[in-house]
Each structure stands twice: as C-alpha cells, then as structure tokens.
Short mmCIF file of C-alpha atoms in Angstrom, two decimals:
data_model
loop_
_atom_site.label_atom_id
_atom_site.label_comp_id
_atom_site.label_asym_id
_atom_site.label_seq_id
_atom_site.Cartn_x
_atom_site.Cartn_y
_atom_site.Cartn_z
CA UNK A 11 22.25 7.70 37.16
CA UNK A 12 21.58 4.31 36.20
CA UNK A 13 21.18 0.99 38.05
CA UNK A 14 21.89 -2.28 37.77
CA UNK A 15 19.44 -3.67 34.77
CA UNK A 16 16.56 -5.92 35.71
CA UNK A 17 14.23 -7.48 33.83
CA UNK A 18 10.68 -5.26 34.86
CA UNK A 19 7.86 -7.82 36.98
CA UNK A 20 5.10 -8.29 35.48
CA UNK A 21 3.18 -5.12 37.10
CA UNK A 22 5.60 -2.91 35.25
CA UNK A 23 5.16 -3.45 32.55
CA UNK A 24 1.33 -3.50 32.85
CA UNK A 25 2.26 -0.03 34.69
CA UNK A 26 3.17 0.85 30.88
CA UNK A 27 0.83 -0.98 28.63
CA UNK A 28 -2.64 0.34 31.36
CA UNK A 29 -1.18 4.29 31.35
CA UNK A 30 -1.64 3.80 27.98
CA UNK A 31 -4.85 2.20 27.89
CA UNK A 32 -6.18 5.00 30.70
CA UNK A 33 -5.31 7.93 28.40
CA UNK A 34 -5.52 7.35 25.25
CA UNK A 35 -9.77 6.01 26.65
CA UNK A 36 -9.93 10.12 28.30
CA UNK A 37 -8.46 11.00 25.80
CA UNK A 38 -10.32 9.98 22.16
CA UNK A 39 -13.41 9.14 24.56
CA UNK A 40 -14.02 12.35 27.00
CA UNK A 41 -12.02 15.05 25.14
CA UNK A 42 -12.55 13.86 21.27
CA UNK A 43 -8.56 13.61 21.12
CA UNK A 44 -6.48 12.32 18.09
CA UNK A 45 -4.20 10.56 19.29
CA UNK A 46 -0.51 11.02 18.88
CA UNK A 47 -0.06 13.18 22.30
CA UNK A 48 -1.76 10.37 24.14
CA UNK A 49 0.18 8.37 22.43
CA UNK A 50 3.75 10.06 23.89
CA UNK A 51 2.79 10.43 26.42
CA UNK A 52 1.94 6.88 27.22
CA UNK A 53 5.75 6.80 25.26
CA UNK A 54 7.47 8.79 28.27
CA UNK A 55 5.75 6.93 31.38
CA UNK A 56 7.05 3.70 29.35
CA UNK A 57 10.62 5.07 29.05
CA UNK A 58 9.96 5.98 33.00
CA UNK A 59 9.86 2.59 33.92
CA UNK A 60 13.24 1.44 31.41
CA UNK A 61 14.87 3.99 33.59
CA UNK A 62 13.78 2.49 36.95
CA UNK A 63 14.66 -0.86 35.55
CA UNK A 64 17.68 -0.08 34.98
CA UNK A 65 18.02 1.49 31.63
CA UNK A 66 19.77 4.11 30.09
CA UNK A 67 18.27 6.94 28.22
CA UNK A 68 21.25 6.51 25.46
CA UNK A 69 19.75 2.55 25.19
CA UNK A 70 15.80 3.99 25.40
CA UNK A 71 16.73 6.59 22.88
CA UNK A 72 18.29 3.99 20.86
CA UNK A 73 15.20 1.34 21.23
CA UNK A 74 13.11 4.23 20.08
CA UNK A 75 15.20 5.22 17.02
CA UNK A 76 15.42 0.57 16.24
CA UNK A 77 11.26 0.45 16.37
CA UNK A 78 11.02 3.74 14.23
CA UNK A 79 13.16 2.06 11.11
CA UNK A 80 11.35 -1.41 11.07
CA UNK A 81 8.25 1.50 9.88
CA UNK A 82 10.17 3.32 7.35
CA UNK A 83 9.49 1.30 4.95
CA UNK A 84 5.51 1.88 5.54
CA UNK A 85 6.40 5.31 6.57
CA UNK A 86 7.23 5.35 2.84
CA UNK A 87 4.38 3.83 0.81
CA UNK A 88 2.42 6.17 3.15
CA UNK A 89 3.80 8.91 1.60
CA UNK A 90 3.53 7.70 -2.13
CA UNK A 91 0.36 6.79 -1.82
CA UNK A 92 -0.93 10.02 -0.73
CA UNK A 93 0.71 10.62 -4.14
CA UNK A 94 -0.93 8.31 -6.33
CA UNK A 95 -4.23 9.65 -4.51
CA UNK A 96 -4.08 13.29 -5.11
CA UNK A 97 -2.99 12.19 -9.05
CA UNK A 98 -5.47 9.38 -9.51
CA UNK A 99 -8.42 11.96 -8.43
CA UNK A 100 -6.29 14.76 -10.64
CA UNK A 101 -6.24 11.92 -13.72
CA UNK A 102 -10.19 10.90 -13.74
CA UNK A 103 -9.61 7.18 -12.34
CA UNK A 104 -10.77 7.35 -8.86
CA UNK A 105 -14.08 9.88 -9.74
CA UNK A 106 -14.07 6.47 -13.34
CA UNK A 107 -14.48 3.61 -10.83
CA UNK A 108 -17.38 5.88 -8.95
CA UNK A 109 -18.71 6.06 -11.64
CA UNK A 110 -18.74 2.79 -13.76
CA UNK A 111 -19.96 1.09 -9.75
CA UNK A 112 -22.47 3.53 -9.48
CA UNK A 113 -24.42 3.07 -12.66
CA UNK A 114 -25.02 -1.69 -11.15
CA UNK A 115 -27.37 0.20 -9.17
CA UNK A 116 -31.04 -1.41 -9.21
CA UNK A 117 -33.91 -1.73 -7.38
CA UNK A 118 -34.24 -5.73 -6.70
CA UNK A 119 -30.28 -6.08 -5.40
CA UNK A 120 -30.64 -2.95 -3.91
CA UNK A 121 -28.34 -4.39 -0.45
CA UNK A 122 -25.85 -6.61 -2.96
CA UNK A 123 -25.79 -3.49 -5.23
CA UNK A 124 -24.52 -1.00 -2.73
CA UNK A 125 -22.15 -3.57 -0.05
CA UNK A 126 -20.48 -3.70 -3.92
CA UNK A 127 -20.42 0.01 -5.52
CA UNK A 128 -19.03 0.97 -0.65
CA UNK A 129 -16.32 -1.38 -1.77
CA UNK A 130 -15.39 -0.64 -5.07
CA UNK A 131 -15.86 3.46 -4.09
CA UNK A 132 -13.23 2.71 -0.10
CA UNK A 133 -10.75 0.25 -3.42
CA UNK A 134 -10.75 3.70 -5.54
CA UNK A 135 -9.97 6.21 -2.30
CA UNK A 136 -8.48 3.77 0.67
CA UNK A 137 -11.24 5.55 3.43
CA UNK A 138 -14.40 3.80 5.03
CA UNK A 139 -15.40 7.01 6.57
CA UNK A 140 -16.14 9.35 2.87
CA UNK A 141 -17.07 5.89 2.04
CA UNK A 142 -20.18 5.89 4.60
CA UNK A 143 -19.89 10.26 4.35
CA UNK A 144 -20.76 10.79 0.39
CA UNK A 145 -21.85 7.37 -1.07
CA UNK A 146 -23.37 6.28 1.64
CA UNK A 147 -25.60 8.28 2.61
CA UNK A 148 -27.41 8.53 -0.28
CA UNK A 149 -27.85 4.86 0.12
CA UNK A 150 -29.49 5.44 3.21
CA UNK A 151 -31.96 7.73 1.18
CA UNK A 152 -32.19 4.93 -1.15
CA UNK A 153 -33.52 2.15 1.89
CA UNK A 154 -36.33 4.64 3.13
CA UNK A 155 -37.98 4.90 0.29
CA UNK A 156 -37.72 1.42 -0.92
CA UNK A 157 -38.31 0.31 3.50
CA UNK A 158 -35.76 -1.23 3.62
CA UNK A 159 -34.83 -0.89 7.68
CA UNK A 160 -31.33 1.94 8.69
CA UNK A 161 -30.39 -1.15 10.33
CA UNK A 162 -30.32 -3.38 8.03
CA UNK A 163 -29.60 -0.27 4.93
CA UNK A 164 -25.76 0.47 7.23
CA UNK A 165 -24.90 -2.75 7.59
CA UNK A 166 -25.22 -3.59 4.10
CA UNK A 167 -22.70 0.18 3.24
CA UNK A 168 -20.13 -1.25 7.09
CA UNK A 169 -19.52 -4.32 4.94
CA UNK A 170 -19.28 -2.41 1.80
CA UNK A 171 -16.57 0.64 2.56
CA UNK A 172 -14.92 -2.11 5.25
CA UNK A 173 -14.23 -4.16 2.90
CA UNK A 174 -12.17 -1.96 1.13
CA UNK A 175 -10.57 -0.22 4.00
CA UNK A 176 -9.37 -3.55 4.14
CA UNK A 177 -7.90 -4.34 1.09
CA UNK A 178 -6.94 -1.11 -0.42
CA UNK A 179 -3.15 -0.37 -0.67
CA UNK A 180 -5.05 3.77 -0.58
CA UNK A 181 -5.83 3.00 2.41
CA UNK A 182 -4.13 4.54 6.27
CA UNK A 183 -4.57 0.85 7.56
CA UNK A 184 -4.14 -1.84 4.86
CA UNK A 185 -0.54 0.26 5.29
CA UNK A 186 -0.28 -0.20 9.09
CA UNK A 187 -0.59 -2.68 10.03
CA UNK A 188 2.48 -5.00 8.11
CA UNK A 189 4.24 -2.06 9.25
CA UNK A 190 4.05 -3.33 12.63
CA UNK A 191 4.23 -7.23 11.92
CA UNK A 192 7.21 -6.78 9.40
CA UNK A 193 5.79 -6.73 6.16
CA UNK A 194 5.45 -4.96 2.74
CA UNK A 195 1.88 -3.35 1.50
CA UNK A 196 1.54 -6.18 -1.27
CA UNK A 197 2.16 -9.64 0.82
CA UNK A 198 -0.40 -8.62 3.73
CA UNK A 199 -3.01 -7.74 0.75
CA UNK A 200 -2.32 -10.95 -0.91
CA UNK A 201 -2.53 -13.55 2.14
CA UNK A 202 -5.53 -11.63 3.61
CA UNK A 203 -7.35 -12.61 -0.14
CA UNK A 204 -8.29 -15.97 0.76
CA UNK A 205 -10.58 -14.89 4.11
CA UNK A 206 -11.26 -11.90 3.42
CA UNK A 207 -12.82 -13.73 0.08
CA UNK A 208 -15.30 -15.93 1.69
CA UNK A 209 -16.65 -13.87 4.59
CA UNK A 210 -17.32 -11.03 1.47
CA UNK A 211 -18.62 -13.78 -0.47
CA UNK A 212 -21.31 -15.00 1.99
CA UNK A 213 -21.50 -11.47 2.54
CA UNK A 214 -23.35 -11.12 0.07
CA UNK A 215 -25.37 -14.41 -0.15
CA UNK A 216 -26.88 -13.19 2.88
CA UNK A 217 -28.27 -9.29 1.95
CA UNK A 218 -29.22 -10.89 -1.78
CA UNK A 219 -31.61 -13.52 0.58
CA UNK A 220 -32.64 -10.13 2.45
CA UNK A 221 -33.01 -8.25 -0.38
CA UNK A 222 -35.77 -10.33 -1.65
CA UNK A 223 -38.24 -9.50 0.98
CA UNK A 224 -37.57 -5.94 -0.36
CA UNK A 225 -39.04 -4.53 -3.67
CA UNK A 226 -39.43 0.02 -4.33
CA UNK A 227 -38.58 -0.29 -8.33
CA UNK A 228 -40.64 2.83 -8.87
CA UNK A 229 -38.11 4.16 -6.16
CA UNK A 230 -36.27 7.87 -6.86
CA UNK A 231 -32.79 7.09 -7.34
CA UNK A 232 -32.07 10.79 -7.98
CA UNK A 233 -28.86 10.94 -5.67
CA UNK A 234 -27.14 8.67 -6.91
CA UNK A 235 -27.91 10.25 -10.14
CA UNK A 236 -27.02 13.79 -9.43
CA UNK A 237 -23.33 11.63 -8.52
CA UNK A 238 -23.28 10.54 -11.53
CA UNK A 239 -23.93 13.50 -13.89
CA UNK A 240 -21.67 15.54 -11.93
CA UNK A 241 -18.73 13.31 -11.50
CA UNK A 242 -18.73 13.57 -16.13
CA UNK A 243 -20.08 17.16 -16.25
CA UNK A 244 -16.06 18.32 -14.98
CA UNK A 245 -13.87 14.48 -15.18
CA UNK A 246 -13.58 13.30 -18.95
CA UNK A 247 -14.79 9.34 -17.28
CA UNK A 248 -12.95 6.95 -19.68
CA UNK A 249 -12.35 2.38 -18.95
CA UNK A 250 -8.92 3.56 -19.93
CA UNK A 251 -8.80 5.53 -16.75
CA UNK A 252 -8.92 1.59 -15.59
CA UNK A 253 -5.83 0.72 -16.14
CA UNK A 254 -3.87 3.19 -13.68
CA UNK A 255 -5.84 0.68 -11.04
CA UNK A 256 -4.86 -2.38 -13.20
CA UNK A 257 -1.22 -1.97 -13.07
CA UNK A 258 -0.65 -1.83 -9.62
CA UNK A 259 -2.66 -5.16 -9.65
CA UNK A 260 -0.28 -6.35 -12.51
CA UNK A 261 2.43 -5.46 -9.75
CA UNK A 262 0.81 -7.43 -6.90
CA UNK A 263 -0.10 -10.11 -9.25
CA UNK A 264 3.65 -10.53 -10.79
CA UNK A 265 5.05 -9.76 -7.42
CA UNK A 266 7.65 -6.44 -7.89
CA UNK A 267 8.22 -4.46 -4.71
CA UNK A 268 5.23 -3.17 -2.47
CA UNK A 269 7.38 0.77 -3.50
CA UNK A 270 8.41 0.13 -7.26
CA UNK A 271 4.56 -1.18 -7.38
CA UNK A 272 2.82 2.07 -6.30
CA UNK A 273 5.05 3.63 -8.68
CA UNK A 274 3.66 2.98 -12.02
CA UNK A 275 0.88 3.49 -10.87
CA UNK A 276 1.65 7.51 -10.21
CA UNK A 277 3.84 7.12 -13.58
CA UNK A 278 -0.20 6.42 -15.99
CA UNK A 279 -2.12 8.20 -13.02
CA UNK A 280 -0.43 11.50 -14.17
CA UNK A 281 0.32 10.70 -17.66
CA UNK A 282 -2.91 10.25 -18.44
CA UNK A 283 -3.60 13.84 -16.27
CA UNK A 284 -2.19 15.55 -18.97
CA UNK A 285 -3.55 13.25 -21.57
CA UNK A 286 -6.81 13.20 -20.62
CA UNK A 287 -7.33 15.63 -18.29
CA UNK A 288 -5.03 17.86 -19.59
CA UNK A 289 -3.65 19.10 -16.88
CA UNK A 290 -0.31 20.48 -16.56
CA UNK A 291 2.77 20.12 -14.17
CA UNK A 292 1.64 22.32 -11.80
CA UNK A 293 -1.48 20.56 -11.39
CA UNK A 294 0.19 17.20 -11.08
CA UNK A 295 2.87 18.90 -8.37
CA UNK A 296 -0.05 20.42 -6.13
CA UNK A 297 -1.46 17.19 -6.47
CA UNK A 298 1.28 15.01 -5.30
CA UNK A 299 1.51 17.32 -2.60
CA UNK A 300 -1.95 19.43 -1.50
CA UNK A 301 -4.08 16.46 -3.01
CA UNK A 302 -7.31 16.48 -4.79
CA UNK A 303 -9.62 20.12 -4.27
CA UNK A 304 -13.36 18.20 -5.76
CA UNK A 305 -14.96 22.22 -7.49
CA UNK A 306 -18.41 20.74 -8.88
CA UNK A 307 -20.70 22.67 -6.41
CA UNK A 308 -21.94 19.04 -5.47
CA UNK A 309 -20.59 18.88 -1.02
CA UNK A 310 -21.87 15.39 -2.13
CA UNK A 311 -19.20 15.11 -4.40
CA UNK A 312 -16.30 17.50 -3.45
CA UNK A 313 -16.38 16.16 0.22
CA UNK A 314 -15.34 12.79 -1.62
CA UNK A 315 -13.33 13.29 -4.26
CA UNK A 316 -11.43 16.60 -1.88
CA UNK A 317 -8.36 14.43 -0.95
CA UNK A 318 -5.67 12.98 -1.36
CA UNK A 319 -1.72 14.46 -1.15
CA UNK A 320 1.84 13.59 0.45
CA UNK A 321 -0.14 16.55 3.16
CA UNK A 322 -2.71 14.75 3.46
CA UNK A 323 -0.81 11.23 5.02
CA UNK A 324 1.12 13.42 7.62
CA UNK A 325 -1.72 12.00 10.81
CA UNK A 326 -1.27 9.12 9.46
CA UNK A 327 2.82 8.86 9.43
CA UNK A 328 2.99 10.36 12.48
CA UNK A 329 0.95 8.84 14.75
CA UNK A 330 3.00 5.45 12.98
CA UNK A 331 6.76 7.05 14.23
CA UNK A 332 5.07 8.08 18.03
CA UNK A 333 3.50 4.52 17.54
CA UNK A 334 6.75 2.41 16.67
CA UNK A 335 8.95 4.77 19.15
CA UNK A 336 6.61 3.44 21.68
CA UNK A 337 5.86 -0.53 20.50
CA UNK A 338 10.15 -0.34 20.39
CA UNK A 339 10.81 0.95 24.63
CA UNK A 340 8.51 -1.84 25.08
CA UNK A 341 10.25 -4.62 22.76
CA UNK A 342 13.48 -4.00 23.54
CA UNK A 343 13.57 -2.61 27.70
CA UNK A 344 11.61 -6.41 27.72
CA UNK A 345 7.54 -4.97 28.82
CA UNK A 346 6.09 -6.90 26.11
CA UNK A 347 7.63 -10.57 26.81
CA UNK A 348 6.60 -9.81 30.10
CA UNK A 349 3.14 -9.74 29.65
CA UNK A 350 3.21 -11.80 25.96
CA UNK A 351 4.96 -14.54 27.88
CA UNK A 352 1.86 -14.58 30.16
CA UNK A 353 -0.61 -14.28 27.76
CA UNK A 354 0.81 -16.61 25.60
CA UNK A 355 2.55 -19.66 28.29
CA UNK A 356 -0.07 -22.27 28.02
CA UNK A 357 -0.80 -21.59 23.90
CA UNK A 358 1.04 -24.28 21.45
CA UNK A 359 -0.50 -23.46 18.41
CA UNK A 360 -1.09 -21.17 15.57
CA UNK A 361 -4.67 -21.07 15.83
CA UNK A 362 -4.17 -19.67 19.26
CA UNK A 363 -1.96 -17.39 19.24
CA UNK A 364 -4.21 -16.00 15.95
CA UNK A 365 -7.13 -16.32 18.54
CA UNK A 366 -5.08 -14.21 21.05
CA UNK A 367 -4.10 -11.73 18.65
CA UNK A 368 -7.60 -11.32 16.97
CA UNK A 369 -8.65 -11.08 21.28
CA UNK A 370 -6.65 -7.78 21.21
CA UNK A 371 -6.88 -5.94 18.92
CA UNK A 372 -10.77 -5.89 19.90
CA UNK A 373 -9.43 -5.64 23.55
CA UNK A 374 -7.59 -2.10 21.74
CA UNK A 375 -10.88 -0.90 20.62
CA UNK A 376 -13.19 -1.68 23.25
CA UNK A 377 -10.37 0.70 25.92
CA UNK A 378 -8.59 1.71 23.73
CA UNK A 379 -10.92 3.29 21.75
CA UNK A 380 -9.18 4.37 17.93
CA UNK A 381 -8.79 1.43 14.81
CA UNK A 382 -5.35 2.55 14.46
CA UNK A 383 -3.60 1.67 17.92
CA UNK A 384 -5.61 -1.35 17.80
CA UNK A 385 -3.55 -2.61 15.87
CA UNK A 386 -0.37 -0.54 17.06
CA UNK A 387 0.11 -1.93 19.62
CA UNK A 388 -1.01 -5.71 19.92
CA UNK A 389 1.42 -5.34 17.36
CA UNK A 390 3.87 -5.19 19.22
CA UNK A 391 3.20 -7.02 21.28
CA UNK A 392 2.71 -9.96 18.83
CA UNK A 393 5.86 -9.46 16.70
CA UNK A 394 8.28 -11.10 18.75
CA UNK A 395 6.50 -14.61 19.30
CA UNK A 396 5.15 -14.88 15.87
CA UNK A 397 8.89 -14.73 14.61
CA UNK A 398 10.09 -17.10 17.57
CA UNK A 399 7.82 -19.82 16.79
CA UNK A 400 8.53 -19.25 13.06
CA UNK A 401 5.37 -17.87 12.17
CA UNK A 402 5.72 -15.30 8.72
CA UNK A 403 4.87 -11.58 9.32
CA UNK A 404 1.42 -11.91 7.50
CA UNK A 405 0.08 -14.04 9.42
CA UNK A 406 -0.17 -11.96 11.95
CA UNK A 407 -0.29 -9.13 9.48
CA UNK A 408 -3.33 -10.38 8.73
CA UNK A 409 -5.27 -11.21 12.08
CA UNK A 410 -4.56 -7.49 13.21
CA UNK A 411 -6.22 -6.28 9.97
CA UNK A 412 -8.88 -8.49 10.36
CA UNK A 413 -9.66 -7.38 14.42
CA UNK A 414 -8.22 -3.94 14.88
CA UNK A 415 -9.50 -2.78 11.52
CA UNK A 416 -12.74 -3.83 11.06
CA UNK A 417 -14.42 -4.69 15.01
CA UNK A 418 -13.80 -1.22 15.97
CA UNK A 419 -16.97 -0.14 13.69
CA UNK A 420 -18.76 -2.48 15.52
CA UNK A 421 -18.58 -0.69 19.01
CA UNK A 422 -21.01 2.49 20.28
CA UNK A 423 -18.66 4.36 21.85
CA UNK A 424 -14.23 3.86 19.77
CA UNK A 425 -14.00 5.99 17.02
CA UNK A 426 -15.59 4.43 14.02
CA UNK A 427 -19.35 3.23 15.68
CA UNK A 428 -18.94 6.47 17.02
CA UNK A 429 -18.20 7.95 13.17
CA UNK A 430 -20.55 6.03 11.63
CA UNK A 431 -23.83 6.52 14.00
CA UNK A 432 -22.78 10.37 13.14
CA UNK A 433 -23.34 10.39 9.44
CA UNK A 434 -25.51 6.83 8.73
CA UNK A 435 -27.80 7.99 12.03
CA UNK A 436 -27.65 3.94 13.66
CA UNK A 437 -25.81 3.19 15.85
CA UNK A 438 -23.41 0.32 16.22
CA UNK A 439 -25.95 -1.47 18.35
CA UNK A 440 -28.82 -1.33 15.97
CA UNK A 441 -26.18 -1.78 12.83
CA UNK A 442 -23.61 -4.27 14.56
CA UNK A 443 -25.01 -7.82 13.75
CA UNK A 444 -26.66 -6.84 10.35
CA UNK A 445 -22.64 -5.55 9.04
CA UNK A 446 -21.92 -9.18 9.05
CA UNK A 447 -19.01 -9.09 5.97
CA UNK A 448 -16.57 -7.40 10.18
CA UNK A 449 -17.26 -9.59 12.51
CA UNK A 450 -17.85 -12.67 9.85
CA UNK A 451 -13.84 -12.03 8.72
CA UNK A 452 -12.06 -12.01 11.50
CA UNK A 453 -13.57 -16.17 12.55
CA UNK A 454 -13.05 -16.85 9.40
CA UNK A 455 -9.15 -16.02 10.31
CA UNK A 456 -9.63 -18.66 12.97
CA UNK A 457 -11.49 -21.47 11.68
CA UNK A 458 -8.84 -20.85 8.51
CA UNK A 459 -6.15 -21.29 11.21
CA UNK A 460 -6.92 -25.54 11.69
CA UNK A 461 -6.06 -25.99 7.90
CA UNK A 462 -3.33 -23.28 7.66
CA UNK A 463 -4.94 -21.32 5.03
CA UNK A 464 -4.21 -18.55 7.15
CA UNK A 465 -0.92 -19.41 8.60
CA UNK A 466 2.56 -19.15 6.74
CA UNK A 467 5.67 -20.73 8.27
CA UNK A 468 8.98 -18.35 7.83
CA UNK A 469 10.52 -18.91 4.82
CA UNK A 470 14.70 -19.01 4.25
CA UNK A 471 14.33 -15.31 3.81
CA UNK A 472 13.01 -13.71 6.22
CA UNK A 473 14.22 -16.28 8.42
#
C-alpha cells in the first residue's frame, strides 16, 4: 500500500548510505567480493526506505530507470572502448606504444623514465593495475639493481600508472566519472589537463632530483629488453601504428563527440590490423568481442596484452548500471538532498564544494574500499548541488576523478592499495609518501579552484 509521501528525515537518508557503506566494507574488505552484489543489496535497502516514506514501487522503479538513462552514453562508450582496445592490441597499436616507451629507459634518469614509461603503458591500455602488474614488476627489479629503495620505486610506478589511468579515454574510471557527473569523456579529459599536467610536472621534477642520488650504469636491463624483444617477435612495430591514438587525440581537440571520435580510432586500427599485421575479418570480430589473447610465450607480455573486447567491459558496464539504480532512487526520493543539504549548507563557494567532494571521495575510498564506488556515490550525491550552483558537470567529474581514482591506491585496505602491495611487495603505508602524483593532484584541483581554472560555469547548452 502507498503511504502519504513525505520528505525523508535525515536519519532515514543516512540509513541508506550507512547500510551501503557497511555492506560494501564487509563484502570487499573481509570477503574480497566484487562490488556488484553489495551495491545491488544497498539499492534494495534504499528502495525500502523510499517505500517507507511513501513512494510506490512504480515510482521507485521509474527512478531507477531514470538513473540508468543518465548513464546510457557512458555504457555505450565503455562498450565501444572495449572493442577499441581489442582491435588496437590486434593491430599492434598498444604494443608499439609500449615498445617505444621502454626505449627511453636510461639508468641516469631511471625514476623519471619509470614515471613516463608507466604513464605511456597506462595511457595505451587504460589500466593502472595491468601496468603495475607487468611493466611495474620489471621496473621494481631494475630499481633493486640500482640500489633505489623499493618504496621510492613503487611510488614512481604508481604515479605513472595512475596518470595514464586518469587521463586515458580507454580507462573505465575515466568514463565512469563523467557518466555520473553528467558530461562526456572527451570534455572530461580536456578539463582535467591543467591541474593534472601541473601535478605531473612537479612529480617528474621531484623524481629527477631524487634519482640523481643513485648510480648504477652497470645495471642489468635484461628484463626490459626481454619485453621489447618479445613484442617485436610477435608484432610488426611501426610509427604508423601511432596514427590511431593520434587520431583520437585530434578528435578531442576538434570537439568531435566521444562516440564518433572513438569509432574513428577503431576504424583506423582495424585497417592497420589488416594491412600491417595481416589480420583477417574473423580475427577483428573476435578481438572486438572477446578481446585479444597474447601468445608470445613470455608471461609478463601475455599478461599485459591479453585484454579488451566488449565482453571485457561488462564488469564496468554492469556496475555502472547498478550504481545508477542506487543513485536514481536516492536522488528522486529526496534522500540525497537531505544529506547533501546538511553537508554543504554552510558552503558558499565553488572551492568549498569541490573540497567537500574530494574529501567525500577519500572518505568513500576508506570506508567502502573500492574506487568505483568512491566515484559513483559522491558523484550522485553532489551532482544536483553543482547544477543548482550553475557549475558545469565537468567541474564535478574532475574532482571525482582526481580524488576517487587517485587516492584509492594510498589506502592500504582499499582494493587498489591491497593489489599494489601484492604486486609490488610494498604497502601503501611505505610507498604512499612517494606517490607524489596521487596526492598532489587533488590538492592542485583545490588550489586552482581559487583561480577558477578547475571551475567551469554552465553554458547555455548545458543549462
């Protein structure tokens, strides 16, 4: 039966979020579960609260549909990016980027080169985990030979890996943040550039000075050469294979919409796969759906280059849909308004709102230890507040990405922090202070908001 509808009390809205935090924390931290089912359970609990305050099931269902509808562009983009990654791997685009990137490694600038190499690899693959778990392992071994402490080397690896993860249109988090904020991935990436590049430049300078303390001209770089040799033996490497990513970058610069821009990259990659690598239509279709399977015989390369495909994006797509169901209920039933209203009632400036968003993302990373959730939940919380204050959604998406994505690796019990410890053998408590890029970026976003560089007003189109 439908009760008389009323505005939710603060404790009811907090119950919805509190239950989600509890179920996410227990499921991920204790049992190592994927976030999907805990998120779905939290959605059901939010629906019960909505029914308690007088909403009918039909209204709740409509609110979930509305939430999903807001993410449909992101779902489509995630799907075609999965296809793009598979095609680019088959064509040798990603292997070529990694091959040329590894060529810059020199002992005298090892730490700076490590940041750049991991940046290139992560930009090419869209994954910080894949970068750290492959190239990162090799670089940790070289650092040991150079006498560079493991925490410093891990900090350089993570700084580079998360730069690429943050800025690559192939990254799931780079697509998730604009989806929940209400903008598109290309607009999001362009707006992040100033604060990100400043933090990145500072990071490179710091590692350059730190690296001057270490010698090691006789260090064994055989592991890196093994990777390069393995890539050459399995792919035809050519500067022409850099055309697809350049085409996507040019599309961004000329304000081509995200879906056509990414599709251009797929088409050029498919042509090069046929012309340069000798692929056939069947291999293209297989790589587009199921991803590319690397069979070089070198475990490190195969682990890095086996990826992509529409099927491989279903994890992110399904989580996006469930998370937007939760956000739709919370927003349409007024539960978000009650919580956010109490959080920001004394906040008058854009800087205050951005700072609150960043702190909420960090809190989410610590309590619901999963970076996807630390983007989705704060994103749905604050999206209405940004709109009400006339701020463009890219202002919110920048704050979400710069804190939700980057600070996840700095928290030991977060899934990202736990993964990095398992892969690199160094805990977040040890490498955290050396991961300069990860904590400088959210600080830079806040500081630049005083000059309006990280603040954008709504234009007529978005208003």
